[in-house]
Tab-separated table of C-alpha atoms and ligand atoms in Angstrom:
chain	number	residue	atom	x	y	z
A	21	UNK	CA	127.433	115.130	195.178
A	22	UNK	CA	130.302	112.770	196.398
A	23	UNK	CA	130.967	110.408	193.313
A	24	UNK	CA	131.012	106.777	194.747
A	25	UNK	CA	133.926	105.159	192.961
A	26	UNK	CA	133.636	101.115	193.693
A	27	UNK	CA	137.476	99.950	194.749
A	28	UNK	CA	137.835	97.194	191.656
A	29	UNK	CA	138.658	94.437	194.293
A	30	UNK	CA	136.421	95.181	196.777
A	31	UNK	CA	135.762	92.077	199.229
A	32	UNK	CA	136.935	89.742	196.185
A	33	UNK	CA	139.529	88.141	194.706
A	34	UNK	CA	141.472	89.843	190.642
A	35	UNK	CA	139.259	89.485	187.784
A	36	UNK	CA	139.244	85.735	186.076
A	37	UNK	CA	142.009	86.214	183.222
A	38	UNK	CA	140.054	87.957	180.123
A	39	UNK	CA	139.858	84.049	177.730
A	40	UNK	CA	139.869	86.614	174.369
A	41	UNK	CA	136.480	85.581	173.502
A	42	UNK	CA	133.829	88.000	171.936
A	43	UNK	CA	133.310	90.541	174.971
A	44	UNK	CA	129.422	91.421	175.587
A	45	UNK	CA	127.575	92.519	178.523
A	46	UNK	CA	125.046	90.661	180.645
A	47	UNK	CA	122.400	91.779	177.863
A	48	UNK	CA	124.790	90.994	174.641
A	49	UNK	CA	125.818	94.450	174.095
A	50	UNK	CA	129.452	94.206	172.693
A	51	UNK	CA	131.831	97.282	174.073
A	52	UNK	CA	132.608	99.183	170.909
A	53	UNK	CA	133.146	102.829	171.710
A	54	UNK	CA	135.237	104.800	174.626
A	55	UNK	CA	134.449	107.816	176.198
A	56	UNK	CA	137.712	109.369	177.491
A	57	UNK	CA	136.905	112.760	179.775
A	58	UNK	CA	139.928	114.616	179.993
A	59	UNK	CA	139.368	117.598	182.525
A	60	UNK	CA	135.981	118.275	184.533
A	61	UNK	CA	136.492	121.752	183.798
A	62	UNK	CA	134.851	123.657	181.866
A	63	UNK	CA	134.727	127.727	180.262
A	64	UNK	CA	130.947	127.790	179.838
A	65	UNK	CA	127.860	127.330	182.547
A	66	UNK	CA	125.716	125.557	180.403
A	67	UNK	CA	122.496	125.712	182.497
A	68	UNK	CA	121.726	121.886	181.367
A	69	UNK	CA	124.811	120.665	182.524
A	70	UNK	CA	127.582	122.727	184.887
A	71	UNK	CA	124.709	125.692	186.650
A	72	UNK	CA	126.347	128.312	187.702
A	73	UNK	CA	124.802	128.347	191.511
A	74	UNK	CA	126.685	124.684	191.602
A	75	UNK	CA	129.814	125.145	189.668
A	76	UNK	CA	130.619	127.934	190.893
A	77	UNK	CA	134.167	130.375	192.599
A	78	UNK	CA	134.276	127.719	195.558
A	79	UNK	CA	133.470	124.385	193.323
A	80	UNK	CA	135.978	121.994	194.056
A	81	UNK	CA	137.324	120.610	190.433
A	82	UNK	CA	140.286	118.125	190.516
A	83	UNK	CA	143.772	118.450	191.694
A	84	UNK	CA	146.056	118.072	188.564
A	85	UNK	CA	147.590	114.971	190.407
A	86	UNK	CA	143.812	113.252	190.778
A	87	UNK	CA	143.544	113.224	187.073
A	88	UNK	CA	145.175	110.781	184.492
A	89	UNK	CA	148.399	111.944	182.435
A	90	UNK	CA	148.066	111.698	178.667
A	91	UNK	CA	150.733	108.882	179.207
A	92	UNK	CA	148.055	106.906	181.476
A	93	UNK	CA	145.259	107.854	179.083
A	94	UNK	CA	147.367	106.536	176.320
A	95	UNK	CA	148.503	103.344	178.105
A	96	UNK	CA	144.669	102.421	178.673
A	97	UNK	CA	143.087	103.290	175.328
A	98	UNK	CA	145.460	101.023	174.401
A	99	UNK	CA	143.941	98.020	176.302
A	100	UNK	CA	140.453	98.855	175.329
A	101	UNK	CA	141.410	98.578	171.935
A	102	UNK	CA	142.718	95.552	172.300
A	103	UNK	CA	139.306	94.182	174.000
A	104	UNK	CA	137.654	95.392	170.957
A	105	UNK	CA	137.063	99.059	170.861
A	106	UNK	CA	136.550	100.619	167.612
A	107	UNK	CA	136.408	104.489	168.630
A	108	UNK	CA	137.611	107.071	170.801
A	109	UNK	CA	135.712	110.293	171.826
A	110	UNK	CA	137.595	113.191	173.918
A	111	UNK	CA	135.792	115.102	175.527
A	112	UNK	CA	134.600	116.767	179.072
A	113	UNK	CA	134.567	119.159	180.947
A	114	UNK	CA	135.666	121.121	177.636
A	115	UNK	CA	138.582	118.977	176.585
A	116	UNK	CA	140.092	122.037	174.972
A	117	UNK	CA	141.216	123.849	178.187
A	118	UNK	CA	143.303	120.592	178.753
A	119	UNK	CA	146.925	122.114	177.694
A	120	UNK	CA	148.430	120.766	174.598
A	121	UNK	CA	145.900	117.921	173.800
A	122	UNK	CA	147.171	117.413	170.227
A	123	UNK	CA	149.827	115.629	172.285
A	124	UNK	CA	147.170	113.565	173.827
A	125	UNK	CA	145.779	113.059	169.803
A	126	UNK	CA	149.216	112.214	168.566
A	127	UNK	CA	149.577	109.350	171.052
A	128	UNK	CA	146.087	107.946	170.380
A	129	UNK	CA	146.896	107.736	166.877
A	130	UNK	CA	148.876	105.506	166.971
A	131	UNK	CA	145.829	102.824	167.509
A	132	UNK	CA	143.708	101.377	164.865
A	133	UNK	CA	140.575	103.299	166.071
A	134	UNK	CA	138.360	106.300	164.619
A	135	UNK	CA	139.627	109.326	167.054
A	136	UNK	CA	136.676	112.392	167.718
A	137	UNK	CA	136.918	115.557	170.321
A	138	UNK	CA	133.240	117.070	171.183
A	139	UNK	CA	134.582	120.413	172.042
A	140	UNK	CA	131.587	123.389	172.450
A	141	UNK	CA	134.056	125.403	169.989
A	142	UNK	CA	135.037	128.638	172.084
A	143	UNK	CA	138.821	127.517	171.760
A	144	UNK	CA	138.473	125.596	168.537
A	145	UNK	CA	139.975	128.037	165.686
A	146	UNK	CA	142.918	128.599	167.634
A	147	UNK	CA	143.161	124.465	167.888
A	148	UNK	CA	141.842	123.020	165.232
A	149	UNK	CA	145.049	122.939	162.805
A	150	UNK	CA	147.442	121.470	165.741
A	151	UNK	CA	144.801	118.674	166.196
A	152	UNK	CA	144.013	117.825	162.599
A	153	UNK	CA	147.842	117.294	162.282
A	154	UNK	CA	148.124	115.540	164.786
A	155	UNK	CA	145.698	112.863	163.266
A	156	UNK	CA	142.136	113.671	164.671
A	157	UNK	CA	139.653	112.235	162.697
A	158	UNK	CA	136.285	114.439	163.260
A	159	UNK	CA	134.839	117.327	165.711
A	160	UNK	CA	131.958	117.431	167.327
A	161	UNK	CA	130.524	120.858	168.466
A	162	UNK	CA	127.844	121.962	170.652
A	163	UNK	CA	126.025	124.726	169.481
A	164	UNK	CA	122.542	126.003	170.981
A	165	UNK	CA	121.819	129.012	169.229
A	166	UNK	CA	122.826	131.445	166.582
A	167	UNK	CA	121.056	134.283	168.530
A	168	UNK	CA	123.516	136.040	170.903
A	169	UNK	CA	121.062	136.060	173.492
A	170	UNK	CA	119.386	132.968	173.451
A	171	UNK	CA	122.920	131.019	173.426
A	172	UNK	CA	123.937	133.394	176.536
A	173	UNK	CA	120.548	131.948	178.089
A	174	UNK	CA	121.679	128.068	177.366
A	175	UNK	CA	125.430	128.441	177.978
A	176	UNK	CA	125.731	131.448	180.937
A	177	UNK	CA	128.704	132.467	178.998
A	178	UNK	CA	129.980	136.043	177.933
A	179	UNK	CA	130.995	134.372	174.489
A	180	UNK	CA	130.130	135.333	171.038
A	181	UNK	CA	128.474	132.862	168.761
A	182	UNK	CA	130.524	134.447	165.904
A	183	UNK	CA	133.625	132.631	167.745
A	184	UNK	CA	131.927	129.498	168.051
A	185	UNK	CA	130.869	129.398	163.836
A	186	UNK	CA	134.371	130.769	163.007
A	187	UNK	CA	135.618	127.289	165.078
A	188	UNK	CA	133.309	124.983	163.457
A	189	UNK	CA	134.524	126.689	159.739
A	190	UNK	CA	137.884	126.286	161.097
A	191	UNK	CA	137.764	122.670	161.413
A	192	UNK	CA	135.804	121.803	158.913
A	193	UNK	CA	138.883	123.865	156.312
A	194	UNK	CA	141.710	122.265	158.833
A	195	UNK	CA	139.874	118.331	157.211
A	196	UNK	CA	138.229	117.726	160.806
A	197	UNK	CA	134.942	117.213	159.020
A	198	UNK	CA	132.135	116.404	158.237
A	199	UNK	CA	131.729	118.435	161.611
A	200	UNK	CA	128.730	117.326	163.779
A	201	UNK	CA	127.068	120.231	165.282
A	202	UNK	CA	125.044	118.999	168.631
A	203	UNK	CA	121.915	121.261	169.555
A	204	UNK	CA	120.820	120.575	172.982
A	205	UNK	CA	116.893	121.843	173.109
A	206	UNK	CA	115.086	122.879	175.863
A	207	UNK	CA	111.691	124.083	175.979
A	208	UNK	CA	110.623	127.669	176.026
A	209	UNK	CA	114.619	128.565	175.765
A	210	UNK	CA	115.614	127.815	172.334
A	211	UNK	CA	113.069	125.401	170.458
A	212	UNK	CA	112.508	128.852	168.252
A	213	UNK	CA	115.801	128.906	167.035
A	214	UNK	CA	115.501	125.136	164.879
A	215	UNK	CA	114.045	126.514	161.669
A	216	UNK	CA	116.853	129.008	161.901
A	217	UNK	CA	119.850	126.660	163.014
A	218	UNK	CA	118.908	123.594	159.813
A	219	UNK	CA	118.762	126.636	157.520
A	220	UNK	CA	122.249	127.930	158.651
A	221	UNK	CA	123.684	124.793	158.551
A	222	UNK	CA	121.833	123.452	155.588
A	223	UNK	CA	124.260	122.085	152.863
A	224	UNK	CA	124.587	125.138	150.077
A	225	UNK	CA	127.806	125.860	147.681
A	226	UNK	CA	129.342	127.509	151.426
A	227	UNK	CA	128.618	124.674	153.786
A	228	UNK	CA	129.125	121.107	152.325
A	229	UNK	CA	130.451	119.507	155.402
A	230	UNK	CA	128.034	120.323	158.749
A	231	UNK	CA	125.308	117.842	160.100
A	232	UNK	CA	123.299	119.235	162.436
A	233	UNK	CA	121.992	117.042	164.828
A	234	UNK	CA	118.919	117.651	168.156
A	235	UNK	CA	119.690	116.457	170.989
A	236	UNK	CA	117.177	115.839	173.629
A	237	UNK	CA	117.101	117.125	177.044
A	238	UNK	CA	118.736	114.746	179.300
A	239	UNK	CA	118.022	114.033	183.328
A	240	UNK	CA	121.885	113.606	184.231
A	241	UNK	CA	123.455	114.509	186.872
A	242	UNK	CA	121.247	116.014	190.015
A	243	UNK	CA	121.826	119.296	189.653
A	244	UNK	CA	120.203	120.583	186.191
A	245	UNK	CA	116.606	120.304	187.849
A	246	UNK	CA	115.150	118.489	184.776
A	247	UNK	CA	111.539	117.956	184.094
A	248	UNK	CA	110.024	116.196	181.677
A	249	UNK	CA	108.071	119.139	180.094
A	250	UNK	CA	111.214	120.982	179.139
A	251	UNK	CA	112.167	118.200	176.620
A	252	UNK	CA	111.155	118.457	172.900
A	253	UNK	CA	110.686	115.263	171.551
A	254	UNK	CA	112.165	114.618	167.916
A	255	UNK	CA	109.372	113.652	166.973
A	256	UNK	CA	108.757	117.404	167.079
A	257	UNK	CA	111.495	118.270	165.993
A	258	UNK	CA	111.253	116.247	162.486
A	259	UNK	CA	107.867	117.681	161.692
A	260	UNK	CA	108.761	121.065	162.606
A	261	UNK	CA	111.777	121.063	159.828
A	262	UNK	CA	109.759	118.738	157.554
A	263	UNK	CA	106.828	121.616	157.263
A	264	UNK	CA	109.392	124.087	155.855
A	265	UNK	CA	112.339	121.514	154.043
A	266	UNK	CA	110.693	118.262	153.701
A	267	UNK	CA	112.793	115.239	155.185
A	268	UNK	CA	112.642	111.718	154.444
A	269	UNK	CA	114.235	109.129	156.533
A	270	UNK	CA	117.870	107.286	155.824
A	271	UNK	CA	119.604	103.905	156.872
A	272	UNK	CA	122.088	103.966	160.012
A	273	UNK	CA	125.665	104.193	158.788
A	274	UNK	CA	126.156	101.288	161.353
A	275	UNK	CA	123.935	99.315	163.614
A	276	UNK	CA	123.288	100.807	166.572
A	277	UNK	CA	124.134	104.355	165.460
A	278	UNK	CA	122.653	106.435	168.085
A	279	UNK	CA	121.782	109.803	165.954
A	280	UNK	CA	118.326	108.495	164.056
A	281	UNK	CA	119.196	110.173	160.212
A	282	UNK	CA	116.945	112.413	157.792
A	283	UNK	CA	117.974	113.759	154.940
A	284	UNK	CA	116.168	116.924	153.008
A	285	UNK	CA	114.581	115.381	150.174
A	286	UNK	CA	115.910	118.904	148.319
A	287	UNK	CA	119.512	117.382	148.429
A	288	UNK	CA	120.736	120.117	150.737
A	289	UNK	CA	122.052	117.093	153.227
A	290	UNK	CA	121.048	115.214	156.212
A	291	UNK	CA	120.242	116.465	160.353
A	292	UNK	CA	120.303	113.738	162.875
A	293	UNK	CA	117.927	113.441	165.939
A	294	UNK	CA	119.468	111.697	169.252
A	295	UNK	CA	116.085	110.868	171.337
A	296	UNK	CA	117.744	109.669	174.713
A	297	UNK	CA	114.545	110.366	176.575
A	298	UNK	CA	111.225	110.062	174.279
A	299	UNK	CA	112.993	106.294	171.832
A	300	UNK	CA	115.976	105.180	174.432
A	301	UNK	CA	118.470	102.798	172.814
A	302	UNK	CA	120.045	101.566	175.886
A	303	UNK	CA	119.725	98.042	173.865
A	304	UNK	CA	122.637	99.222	171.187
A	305	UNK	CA	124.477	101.067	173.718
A	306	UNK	CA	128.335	100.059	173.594
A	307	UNK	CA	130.052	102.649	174.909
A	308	UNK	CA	132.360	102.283	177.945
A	309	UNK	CA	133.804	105.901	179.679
A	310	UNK	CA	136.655	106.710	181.111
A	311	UNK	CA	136.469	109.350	183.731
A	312	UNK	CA	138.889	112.242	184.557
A	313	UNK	CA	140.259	110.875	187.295
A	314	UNK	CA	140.449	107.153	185.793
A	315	UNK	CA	137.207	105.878	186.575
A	316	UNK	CA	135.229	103.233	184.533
A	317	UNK	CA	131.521	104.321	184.117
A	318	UNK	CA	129.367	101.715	182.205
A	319	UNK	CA	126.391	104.379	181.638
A	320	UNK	CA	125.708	107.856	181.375
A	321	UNK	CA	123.418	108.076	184.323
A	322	UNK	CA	125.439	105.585	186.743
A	323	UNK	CA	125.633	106.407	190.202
A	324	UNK	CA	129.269	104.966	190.741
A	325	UNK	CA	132.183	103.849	188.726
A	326	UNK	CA	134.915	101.402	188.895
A	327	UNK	CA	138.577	102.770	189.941
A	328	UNK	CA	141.258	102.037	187.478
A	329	UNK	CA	143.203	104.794	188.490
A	330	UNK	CA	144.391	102.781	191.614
A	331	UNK	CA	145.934	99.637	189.398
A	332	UNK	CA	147.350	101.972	186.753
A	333	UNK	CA	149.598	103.951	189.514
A	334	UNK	CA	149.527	100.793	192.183
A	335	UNK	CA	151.730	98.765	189.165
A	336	UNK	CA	149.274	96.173	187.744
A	337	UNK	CA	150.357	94.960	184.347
A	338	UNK	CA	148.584	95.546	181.416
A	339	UNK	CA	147.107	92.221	181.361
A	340	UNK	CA	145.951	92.387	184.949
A	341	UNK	CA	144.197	95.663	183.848
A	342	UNK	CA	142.797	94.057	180.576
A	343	UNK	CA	141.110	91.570	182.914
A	344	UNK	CA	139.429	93.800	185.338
A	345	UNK	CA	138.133	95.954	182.087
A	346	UNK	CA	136.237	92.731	180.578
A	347	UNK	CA	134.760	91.517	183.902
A	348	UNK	CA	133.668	94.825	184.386
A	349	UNK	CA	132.098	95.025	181.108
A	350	UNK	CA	130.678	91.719	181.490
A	351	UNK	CA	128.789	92.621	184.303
A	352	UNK	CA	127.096	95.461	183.247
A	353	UNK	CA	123.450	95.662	183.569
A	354	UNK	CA	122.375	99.350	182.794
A	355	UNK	CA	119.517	100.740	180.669
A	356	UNK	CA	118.199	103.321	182.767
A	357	UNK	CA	116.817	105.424	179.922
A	358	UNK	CA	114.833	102.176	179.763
A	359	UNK	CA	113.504	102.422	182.966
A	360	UNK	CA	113.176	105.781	183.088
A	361	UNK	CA	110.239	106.586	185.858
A	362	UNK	CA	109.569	109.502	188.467
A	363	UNK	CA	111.512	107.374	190.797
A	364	UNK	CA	114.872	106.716	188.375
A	365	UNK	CA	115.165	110.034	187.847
A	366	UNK	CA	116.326	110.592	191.798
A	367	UNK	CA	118.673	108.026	191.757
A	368	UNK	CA	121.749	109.588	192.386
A	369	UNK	CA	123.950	110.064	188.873
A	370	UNK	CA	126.978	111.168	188.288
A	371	UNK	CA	127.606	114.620	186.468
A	372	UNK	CA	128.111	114.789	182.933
A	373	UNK	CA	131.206	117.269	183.147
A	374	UNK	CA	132.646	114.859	185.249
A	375	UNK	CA	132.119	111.476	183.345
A	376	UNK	CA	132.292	113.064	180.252
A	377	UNK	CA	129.636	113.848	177.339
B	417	SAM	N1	132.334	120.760	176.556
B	417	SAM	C1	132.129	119.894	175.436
B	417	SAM	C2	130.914	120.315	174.648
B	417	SAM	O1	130.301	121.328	175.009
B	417	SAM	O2	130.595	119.670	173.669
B	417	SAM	C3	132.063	118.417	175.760
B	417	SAM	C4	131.304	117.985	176.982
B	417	SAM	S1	129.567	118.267	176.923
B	417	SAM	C5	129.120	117.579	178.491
B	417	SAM	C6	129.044	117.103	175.707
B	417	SAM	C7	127.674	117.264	175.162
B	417	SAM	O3	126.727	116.949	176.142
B	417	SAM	C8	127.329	118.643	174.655
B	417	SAM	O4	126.823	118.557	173.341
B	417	SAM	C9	126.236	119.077	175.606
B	417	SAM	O5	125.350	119.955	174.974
B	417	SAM	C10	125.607	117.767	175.963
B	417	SAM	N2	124.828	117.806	177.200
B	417	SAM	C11	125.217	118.218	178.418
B	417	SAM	N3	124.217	118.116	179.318
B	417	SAM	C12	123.155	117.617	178.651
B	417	SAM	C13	121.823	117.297	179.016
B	417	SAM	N4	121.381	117.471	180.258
B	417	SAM	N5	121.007	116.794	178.070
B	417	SAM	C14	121.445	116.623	176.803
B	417	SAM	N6	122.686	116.900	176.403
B	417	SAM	C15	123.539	117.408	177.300
């Protein structure tokens, strides 16, 4: 699908100078998190997100010079910070086949903001010490399965799960902890394998640091042919663990937090269940995303972005930029998980590699 990218002055005048007020949305939503996608590539074929029969030999992924530097990334993490964002995800594409992003890290750090990577691990032992000196805060890693074949199924990847754990024990001894591990679930694929994923990640003497956390099956993109009856609510999900380790429900650790929180009323530690499609939370949502090629996207299933990438390399100041970011952000409507209906679901979306999980 052609991603429409709106030219940010198109048939109008600059942006009205940004007054330094409180910045909210047309429904109050303040912008508190960024999304930065650093390459829409990717090593695995996740059948949920990149299919193989889409991305595949002849798939056109960016030209190096389409996508921002890390000096460009760096310049305009600054500004959102200074319009009031609080953290800063990298991710992808897998943002670990970007070369040398602890560069990328050391540059962010230098901000007052909470710095994350959601990596899917195949790359992550090798990395994880570079990045945790370079100041990352925490790691996020996707992890479907601990059964060789079932992950093979989910990711369409010749990669060993063994890899994948060693990563997320990598991080967690490099201090990139406590590491989230994300389990996307789809029906009939692997909703066997939760029992067996919360009891491997469980907190014990060996594994203080991991939080599992279900993910329901989203309808991005158009090319993952979603349908409602491959989703497993968490709902399900809850009662499933609950029957074997009973759970009882915690607070947020902040309002809005978009993982709902249980913790094992054994004191073996909490899961987290992220219900996109069955409880949306469009209402909390606060997170703005940066696209590879230096595109603002103000939701995960937009159909077009705003281009940035045009005033960062056609010269516009940092203020002129700062502007165009808030009036952006002040005009954004979306809540399609909302909305969600037979006939949402063929708008056309953008691809998660491409925007960025
Ligand atoms: N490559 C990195 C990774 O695997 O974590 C970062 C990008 S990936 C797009 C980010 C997250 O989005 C992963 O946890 C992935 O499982 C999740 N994801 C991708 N497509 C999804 C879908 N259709 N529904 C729910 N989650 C999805």
């Amino acid at each position: 699908m052609a991603i429409r990218v709106i030219p940010i002055h198109a048939g109008g005048a600059a942006a009205p100078a940004y007054d330094g007020g409180p910045l909210a949305d047309t429904r109050g939503r303040p912008m508190r998190d960024l999304r930065i996608s650093v390459t829409d590539r990717c090593n695995f074929r996740c059948v949920y997100c990149m299919p193989r029969e889409v991305f595949d030999s002849s798939y056109r992924f960016l030209p190096h010079s389409a996508i921002l530097s890390f000096e460009e990334i760096a310049r305009l993490a600054g500004i959102f910070v200074g319009l009031g964002v609080k953290k800063i995800r990298l991710t992808g594409g897998e943002p670990l086949v970007r070369r040398d992003l602890h560069r990328l890290v050391s540059m962010l750090k230098e901000l007052p903001v909470e710095l994350t990577l959601t990596t899917n691990g195949s790359l992550l032992a090798k990395h994880a010490g570079a990045l945790a000196d370079a100041g990352l805060d925490r790691v996020t890693v996707s992890l479907d399965s601990l059964d060789e074949a079932t992950f093979r199924a989910m990711n369409d990847a010749d990669f060993p799960v063994a890899k994948v754990i060693e990563g997320i024990e990598v991080a967690a001894a490099a201090g990139l902890g406590p590491v989230k591990i994300n389990m996307v679930l789809k029906r009939g694929v692997n909703d066997g394998e939760i029992l067996a994923m919360a009891g491997r990640w469980r907190a014990s003497a060996h594994s203080p640091s991991y939080i599992l956390r279900f993910i329901e099956y989203m309808d991005v993109g158009a090319t993952n042919g979603w349908r409602m009856d491959d989703v497993v609510p968490s709902a399900e999900v809850v009662r499933r663990i609950s029957q074997r380790w009973p759970l009882e429900p915690i607070d947020p650790n902040y309002p809005g937090e978009v993982a709902e929180r249980w913790r094992y009323a054994d004191g073996a530690g909490e899961i987290g269940v992220i219900s996109s499609v069955t409880q949306a939370f469009c209402s909390s949502c606060s997170r703005m995303r940066l696209s590879t090629e230096g595109s603002l996207f103000t939701c995960l299933f937009a159909g077009s972005g705003h281009d940035l990438k045009s005033l960062v390399r056609g010269g516009a100041s940092d203020d002129a930029i700062r502007d165009e970011i808030a009036a952006v952000w002040r005009g954004r409507a979306d809540r399609y998980s909302e909305i969600r209906t037979l006939e949402t679901q063929k708008r056309p979306k953008v691809e998660m590699s491409y925007i960025g999980g």
